[in-house]
Coordinates of C-alpha atoms and ligand atoms in Angstrom, one line a residue:
X1 CA 0.0 0.0 0.0
X2 CA 1.0 3.7 -0.4
X3 CA 0.5 6.1 2.5
X4 CA 1.5 9.6 3.4
X5 CA 2.5 10.3 7.0
X6 CA 3.2 13.9 8.3
X7 CA 6.0 13.7 10.9
X8 CA 6.4 16.4 13.5
X9 CA 9.5 15.7 15.6
X10 CA 8.9 18.8 17.8
X11 CA 11.2 19.7 20.7
X12 CA 13.4 18.3 23.4
X13 CA 13.5 14.5 23.2
X14 CA 10.8 14.6 20.4
X15 CA 13.3 14.4 17.5
X16 CA 15.4 11.7 19.4
X17 CA 12.5 9.2 19.9
X18 CA 11.0 10.0 16.4
X19 CA 14.3 9.2 14.7
X20 CA 14.1 5.7 16.1
X21 CA 10.5 5.3 15.3
X22 CA 11.2 6.3 11.7
X23 CA 14.1 3.9 11.3
X24 CA 11.8 1.0 12.5
X25 CA 8.9 2.2 10.5
X26 CA 11.0 2.3 7.2
X27 CA 12.3 -1.2 7.9
X28 CA 8.9 -2.6 8.6
X29 CA 7.4 -1.0 5.6
X30 CA 10.3 -2.3 3.4
X31 CA 9.8 -5.8 4.6
X32 CA 6.0 -5.7 3.9
X33 CA 6.5 -4.0 0.5
X34 CA 4.6 -0.7 1.5
X35 CA 5.6 2.6 0.2
X36 CA 5.4 5.3 2.9
X37 CA 5.9 9.0 2.2
X38 CA 7.3 10.4 5.4
X39 CA 7.4 14.2 5.4
X40 CA 9.1 15.9 8.4
X41 CA 7.7 19.3 9.3
X42 CA 8.4 22.1 11.8
X43 CA 6.1 22.2 14.8
X44 CA 6.0 23.5 18.3
X45 CA 8.9 25.5 19.8
X46 CA 11.2 24.6 16.9
X47 CA 8.6 26.2 14.6
X48 CA 8.3 29.3 16.8
X49 CA 12.1 29.7 16.4
X50 CA 12.0 29.1 12.7
X51 CA 9.0 31.2 11.8
X52 CA 7.4 32.8 14.9
X53 CA 4.4 30.4 15.2
X54 CA 4.0 26.9 16.6
X55 CA 1.7 25.6 13.9
X56 CA 2.9 27.1 10.6
X57 CA 0.3 27.0 7.7
X58 CA 2.5 24.6 5.6
X59 CA 2.7 22.1 8.5
X60 CA -1.1 22.2 9.1
X61 CA -1.8 21.8 5.3
X62 CA 0.5 18.8 5.2
X63 CA -1.1 17.2 8.3
X64 CA -4.6 17.8 6.7
X65 CA -3.5 16.1 3.5
X66 CA -1.8 13.1 5.2
X67 CA -3.2 9.7 6.1
X68 CA -1.8 10.1 9.6
X69 CA 0.3 12.4 11.7
X70 CA 3.2 11.2 13.9
X71 CA 4.3 13.6 16.6
X72 CA 7.3 13.5 19.1
X73 CA 6.7 16.0 21.8
X74 CA 6.7 19.8 22.1
X75 CA 7.5 22.4 24.6
X76 CA 10.2 23.4 27.0
X77 CA 11.4 26.2 29.4
X78 CA 12.8 28.2 26.4
X79 CA 9.3 29.0 25.2
X80 CA 7.2 28.9 28.4
X81 CA 8.2 32.0 30.4
X82 CA 5.0 33.6 31.9
X83 CA 5.1 36.5 29.5
X84 CA 5.5 34.4 26.3
X85 CA 3.0 35.6 23.6
X86 CA 3.1 32.3 21.6
X87 CA 3.5 28.9 23.2
X88 CA 4.2 25.5 21.6
X89 CA 1.2 24.1 23.4
X90 CA -1.1 26.4 21.3
X91 CA 0.2 24.6 18.3
X92 CA -0.8 21.2 19.7
X93 CA -4.3 22.3 20.8
X94 CA -4.7 23.9 17.4
X95 CA -3.6 20.8 15.4
X96 CA -5.9 18.6 17.4
X97 CA -8.8 20.9 16.8
X98 CA -8.1 21.3 13.1
X99 CA -7.8 17.5 12.6
X100 CA -11.1 17.1 14.6
X101 CA -9.5 14.3 16.7
X102 CA -11.6 14.4 19.8
X103 CA -10.9 10.9 21.2
X104 CA -7.5 10.3 22.8
X105 CA -6.8 6.5 23.3
X106 CA -4.2 5.7 25.8
X107 CA -3.7 2.0 26.4
X108 CA -1.8 0.9 29.5
X109 CA -0.4 -2.6 29.6
X110 CA 2.1 -3.9 32.0
X111 CA 4.9 -5.8 30.4
X112 CA 5.7 -8.9 32.6
X113 CA 9.4 -8.2 32.2
X114 CA 9.0 -4.7 33.7
X115 CA 7.0 -5.6 36.8
X116 CA 10.0 -4.7 38.8
X117 CA 10.4 -1.3 37.0
X118 CA 7.2 0.1 38.6
X119 CA 7.2 1.6 42.1
X120 CA 4.0 -0.4 42.7
X121 CA 3.9 -4.0 43.9
X122 CA 4.1 -6.7 41.2
X123 CA 1.0 -8.6 42.6
X124 CA -1.1 -5.4 42.1
X125 CA 0.2 -5.0 38.5
X126 CA 0.1 -8.4 37.1
X127 CA -2.5 -8.6 34.3
X128 CA -3.2 -4.9 34.0
X129 CA -4.7 -4.1 30.6
X130 CA -6.8 -0.9 30.4
X131 CA -7.5 1.9 27.9
X132 CA -8.2 5.5 28.7
X133 CA -10.4 7.4 26.3
X134 CA -9.8 11.0 27.0
X135 CA -11.9 13.8 25.5
X136 CA -9.5 16.0 23.7
X137 CA -11.0 19.0 22.1
X138 CA -13.3 20.4 24.8
X139 CA -13.4 21.3 28.5
X140 CA -11.3 23.7 30.4
X141 CA -8.3 23.7 28.1
X142 CA -10.3 25.2 25.3
X143 CA -12.6 27.5 27.3
X144 CA -12.3 31.3 27.5
X145 CA -9.5 32.6 29.7
X146 CA -9.2 35.9 31.5
X147 CA -6.4 37.4 33.4
X148 CA -6.6 40.5 35.6
X149 CA -4.0 41.8 37.9
X150 CA -5.4 40.1 41.0
X151 CA -7.3 37.2 39.4
X152 CA -7.6 34.8 36.5
X153 CA -10.2 32.4 35.2
X154 CA -10.5 29.4 32.8
X155 CA -14.0 28.4 31.6
X156 CA -15.0 24.7 31.4
X157 CA -17.6 24.0 28.7
X158 CA -19.0 20.7 27.4
X159 CA -21.9 20.3 25.0
X160 CA -24.3 17.4 24.7
X161 CA -22.9 16.2 21.2
X162 CA -19.3 16.4 22.5
X163 CA -20.2 14.1 25.4
X164 CA -22.3 11.7 23.2
X165 CA -19.6 11.2 20.6
X166 CA -16.8 10.4 23.2
X167 CA -19.1 8.1 25.0
X168 CA -19.8 6.2 21.8
X169 CA -16.1 6.0 21.0
X170 CA -15.4 4.5 24.4
X171 CA -18.3 2.1 24.3
X172 CA -17.4 0.8 20.9
X173 CA -13.9 0.2 22.2
X174 CA -15.3 -1.6 25.2
X175 CA -17.4 -3.8 23.1
X176 CA -14.2 -5.2 21.4
X177 CA -12.7 -5.9 24.9
X178 CA -14.1 -6.9 28.2
X179 CA -17.4 -4.8 27.8
X180 CA -16.8 -2.7 30.9
X181 CA -16.8 1.1 30.8
X182 CA -15.9 3.4 33.7
X183 CA -16.9 7.0 33.2
X184 CA -15.0 9.4 35.4
X185 CA -16.3 12.8 36.5
X186 CA -16.7 15.2 39.4
X187 CA -20.5 15.4 39.4
X188 CA -20.7 16.1 43.1
X189 CA -19.2 19.6 42.4
X190 CA -19.1 20.5 38.6
X191 CA -22.2 21.2 36.5
X192 CA -20.2 20.0 33.3
X193 CA -19.8 16.7 35.2
X194 CA -23.5 16.4 35.9
X195 CA -24.3 16.9 32.3
X196 CA -21.5 14.3 31.4
X197 CA -23.0 11.7 33.6
X198 CA -26.6 12.2 32.4
X199 CA -25.6 12.1 28.7
X200 CA -23.3 9.1 29.2
X201 CA -25.9 7.2 31.0
X202 CA -28.5 7.9 28.3
X203 CA -26.3 7.0 25.4
X204 CA -25.1 3.7 27.1
X205 CA -28.7 2.6 28.0
X206 CA -30.1 3.3 24.5
X207 CA -27.1 2.1 22.3
X208 CA -24.8 -0.1 24.4
X209 CA -27.0 -2.2 26.9
X210 CA -24.4 -5.0 26.4
X211 CA -21.6 -2.8 28.0
X212 CA -21.6 -2.5 31.8
X213 CA -21.3 1.1 32.8
X214 CA -20.0 2.4 36.2
X215 CA -19.5 6.0 37.2
X216 CA -16.6 7.1 39.4
X217 CA -15.6 10.4 40.9
X218 CA -12.2 11.5 39.7
X219 CA -10.7 11.6 43.2
X220 CA -11.8 8.1 43.8
X221 CA -10.6 7.0 40.4
X222 CA -7.1 8.3 41.1
X223 CA -7.1 6.1 44.3
X224 CA -8.6 2.9 42.6
X225 CA -6.1 3.1 39.7
X226 CA -3.3 2.4 42.1
X227 CA -5.2 0.2 44.4
X228 CA -6.9 -2.2 42.0
X229 CA -5.9 -1.4 38.4
X230 CA -6.7 -4.9 37.1
X231 CA -10.4 -4.2 37.6
X232 CA -10.5 -1.5 34.8
X233 CA -11.2 -2.2 31.2
X234 CA -12.1 1.1 29.3
X235 CA -12.2 4.4 31.2
X236 CA -13.7 7.5 29.6
X237 CA -13.2 11.0 30.9
X238 CA -13.0 14.7 30.1
X239 CA -9.9 16.5 28.9
X240 CA -8.1 17.6 32.0
X241 CA -9.0 14.6 34.2
X242 CA -7.7 12.4 31.5
X243 CA -4.5 14.4 31.1
X244 CA -3.7 13.9 34.8
X245 CA -5.0 10.4 35.3
X246 CA -3.1 9.0 32.4
X247 CA 0.2 10.3 33.7
X248 CA -0.7 8.5 36.9
X249 CA -1.6 5.4 35.0
X250 CA 1.8 5.5 33.2
X251 CA 3.4 4.5 36.5
X252 CA 1.5 1.2 36.3
X253 CA 3.5 0.4 33.2
X254 CA 6.7 1.6 34.8
X255 CA 7.5 4.9 32.9
X256 CA 5.9 7.7 31.1
X257 CA 8.2 6.8 28.2
X258 CA 6.4 3.6 27.5
X259 CA 2.9 4.8 26.8
X260 CA 1.6 5.4 23.3
X261 CA -1.5 7.3 22.3
X262 CA -3.8 7.7 19.3
X263 CA -6.0 10.8 18.8
X264 CA -8.9 9.9 16.5
X265 CA -11.9 11.6 14.9
X266 CA -14.6 10.4 12.6
X267 CA -12.5 9.2 9.8
X268 CA -9.3 7.0 9.5
X269 CA -6.9 9.8 9.9
X270 CA -5.3 10.2 13.3
X271 CA -2.6 11.9 15.4
X272 CA -0.2 9.5 17.1
X273 CA 2.2 10.5 19.9
X274 CA 3.7 9.2 23.0
X275 CA 2.0 10.5 26.1
X276 CA 5.2 12.1 27.5
X277 CA 6.4 15.6 27.0
X278 CA 9.7 17.0 25.6
X279 CA 11.6 16.0 28.9
X280 CA 14.0 18.9 28.9
X281 CA 15.8 17.4 31.9
X282 CA 17.2 14.6 29.7
X283 CA 17.0 16.1 26.1
X284 CA 20.1 15.9 24.1
X285 CA 21.6 13.1 26.2
X286 CA 20.4 10.2 23.9
X287 CA 18.8 8.3 26.8
X288 CA 15.0 8.9 26.2
X289 CA 12.8 5.9 26.0
X290 CA 11.7 5.5 22.4
X291 CA 9.2 2.7 23.1
X292 CA 6.0 5.0 23.7
X293 CA 6.7 6.4 20.2
X294 CA 7.2 3.1 18.6
X295 CA 4.0 1.7 20.1
X296 CA 2.3 4.9 18.9
X297 CA 3.5 4.0 15.4
X298 CA 1.9 0.6 15.9
X299 CA -1.4 2.3 16.7
X300 CA -1.0 4.4 13.6
X301 CA -0.6 1.3 11.5
X302 CA -3.6 -0.4 13.0
X303 CA -6.0 2.6 13.1
X304 CA -5.1 4.9 10.2
X305 CA -3.5 2.5 7.7
X306 CA -5.6 -0.7 8.5
X307 CA -2.5 -2.8 8.8
X308 CA -3.2 -4.9 12.0
X309 CA -0.6 -7.5 11.1
X310 CA 2.2 -4.9 10.7
X311 CA 1.1 -3.3 14.0
X312 CA 1.3 -6.6 15.8
X313 CA 4.8 -7.4 14.4
X314 CA 6.1 -4.0 15.6
X315 CA 4.5 -4.5 19.1
X316 CA 5.9 -7.9 19.3
X317 CA 9.4 -6.5 18.2
X318 CA 9.2 -3.8 21.0
X319 CA 8.2 -6.5 23.6
X320 CA 11.1 -8.8 22.5
X321 CA 13.6 -5.8 22.7
X322 CA 12.5 -5.1 26.3
X323 CA 12.7 -8.8 27.2
X324 CA 16.2 -8.9 25.7
X325 CA 17.3 -6.2 28.1
X326 CA 17.3 -3.2 25.9
X327 CA 16.2 -0.8 28.6
X328 CA 16.7 3.0 28.8
X329 CA 17.6 4.4 32.2
X330 CA 13.9 5.0 33.1
X331 CA 13.1 1.2 33.0
X332 CA 16.6 -0.3 33.5
X333 CA 16.2 -0.9 37.3
X334 CA 19.5 -2.2 38.7
X335 CA 20.5 -3.6 35.2
X336 CA 22.6 -1.9 32.5
X337 CA 20.8 1.0 30.8
X338 CA 20.9 1.4 27.1
X339 CA 20.7 4.5 24.9
X340 CA 17.8 5.6 22.8
X341 CA 19.6 4.4 19.7
X342 CA 20.5 1.0 21.2
X343 CA 16.8 0.5 22.0
X344 CA 15.9 1.4 18.4
X345 CA 18.6 -1.1 17.2
X346 CA 17.1 -3.8 19.4
X347 CA 13.7 -3.3 17.9
X348 CA 15.3 -3.3 14.3
X349 CA 17.0 -6.6 15.2
X350 CA 13.8 -8.1 16.4
X351 CA 11.9 -6.9 13.3
X352 CA 14.6 -8.7 11.2
X353 CA 14.1 -11.9 13.1
X354 CA 10.4 -12.3 13.5
X355 CA 9.1 -14.5 16.3
Ligands
LIG401 P1 7.6 15.3 30.5 O1 6.7 14.3 30.1 O2 8.4 16.0 29.5 O3 8.6 14.7 31.6 C1 8.3 14.3 32.9 C2 9.4 13.3 33.4 O4 9.4 12.1 32.8 C3 10.8 13.9 33.3 O5 11.6 13.6 34.4 C4 11.3 13.2 32.0 O6 12.6 13.1 32.0 C5 10.6 11.9 32.1 N1 10.3 11.4 30.7 C6 9.4 11.8 29.9 N2 9.5 11.1 28.8 C7 10.4 10.3 28.9 C8 11.0 9.3 28.0 N3 10.6 9.0 26.7 N4 12.1 8.5 28.5 C9 12.5 8.7 29.7 N5 12.0 9.6 30.6 C10 11.0 10.4 30.2 O7 6.8 16.4 31.4 P2 7.2 17.9 31.9 O8 8.7 17.8 32.3 O9 6.2 18.2 32.9 O10 7.1 18.8 30.6 C11 8.2 19.2 29.8 C12 7.7 20.0 28.6 O11 6.9 19.1 27.8 C13 6.7 21.1 29.0 O12 7.0 22.2 28.1 C14 5.3 20.6 28.7 O13 4.3 21.6 28.4 C15 5.6 19.7 27.6 N6 4.6 18.6 27.3 C16 4.3 18.3 26.1 C17 3.5 17.3 25.7 C18 3.2 16.9 24.3 O14 4.0 17.2 23.5 N7 2.1 16.2 24.0 C19 2.9 16.5 26.8 C20 3.2 16.8 28.1 C21 4.1 17.9 28.3

C-alpha cells in the first residue's frame, strides 16, 4: 500500500524518539512492501524559532493532506516563560482541533518483564490491561480565559454532542474488549460533570446495553487506579481529568516513556504521539525511552492504515527488545541501561528476526 505520513519531531527528546520510530517504520514498511511517504515538518517550539508560530500554515496543510500524523513532543522552558506571547502548546491544541481528533486513546499494559520497574507491587500490577479514552477538544483547556492583575479564570464547557460522541467512541472500544466502561467525572461539584454523567448514562442505556457502565468520581478513580488497576477495562473522561489520570496510570507500566496514544476523529486519519512531553531534563543526552513512540507507530498502522498485522509485528518486536534487556535508564532498574539508539537497534533486530 501507499500512504503519506506527516512527521512532527517537535522539541526536546521529540526528535530523538521520532528518529528511532522512523528507522523502525521504514524497515517494517520495506519488509512488507509498503511505500510510505514520510514528510518531516516544523512544529512546536522549533517552529516558533523558525517562523514565529508553533503551527505554521504549511505544517497544518501537510497534516490535513496526510493519512496520519506522527508527533514526538513539544515544549520546554525556552518557550514557556510567563510573558510568552506564543507557546508550543497552542500549536498542539490547534492541530488537534483542526484535525477534529476528539478521542484520545491511551492504552496501559504492564509488560511482565517490567513488573520490577514500577514503584507499585508486582502482585497489584500483574495482568493490568486498560485503555483510557480522554476527550481531547473540549473542556477547560479550550474555554475562554481571563487574566486581571489580581485574578484569573478558565472556563470549562461541554456540549451534549461532545459528550455523546466520546461516550460512543469509548463504548465501541469496550465492546471489542471486556465490555466494561468506567466514566470518570466530578459530578458532586461540577455542572459540566453532571451533564456528562446524564448524557453518558442515556447513550449507554439506549445504544450499548451490552456494555456494563459504572460512574466514578475523579478523586476516587485516582485512588482505585493504584489500588486495584486490574479491575478496569475502558475508562472515559473529560480532557483535564484524562490528562492527569493517564500520567498517573503510566506509572503502572513503569515509565511515562512507555505509553503510546492515538487521537482519533470520525475518519481514519489520526494523530499519534507518546504521552510524554519534551523532557527537557534529559533532552540531548540520547537516553530517552523511544518505546512509547514506537508503540504509537503501531497504533498508527492499525487505526489509520488498517495494517493490523504490521502493527502486531512491531508491538511484538518492542516486547522482545524489552525482554532482551534493551532498557533505557527510566526502566533499566539495577540492570545496565541502554541509549535511545540502542533501544531502536534492538527493535530493528527483532523486526529482522520475526518471532
Ligand atoms: P515530561 O513528560 O516531558 O517529563 C516528565 C518526566 O518524565 C521527566 O523527568 C522526564 O525526563 C521523564 N520522561 C518523559 N518522557 C520520557 C522518555 N521518553 N524517556 C525517559 N524519561 C522520560 O513532562 P514535563 O517535564 O512536565 O514537561 C516538559 C515539557 O513538555 C513542557 O513544556 C510541557 O508543556 C511539555 N509537554 C508536552 C506534551 C506533548 O508534546 N504532547 C505533553 C506533556 C508535556
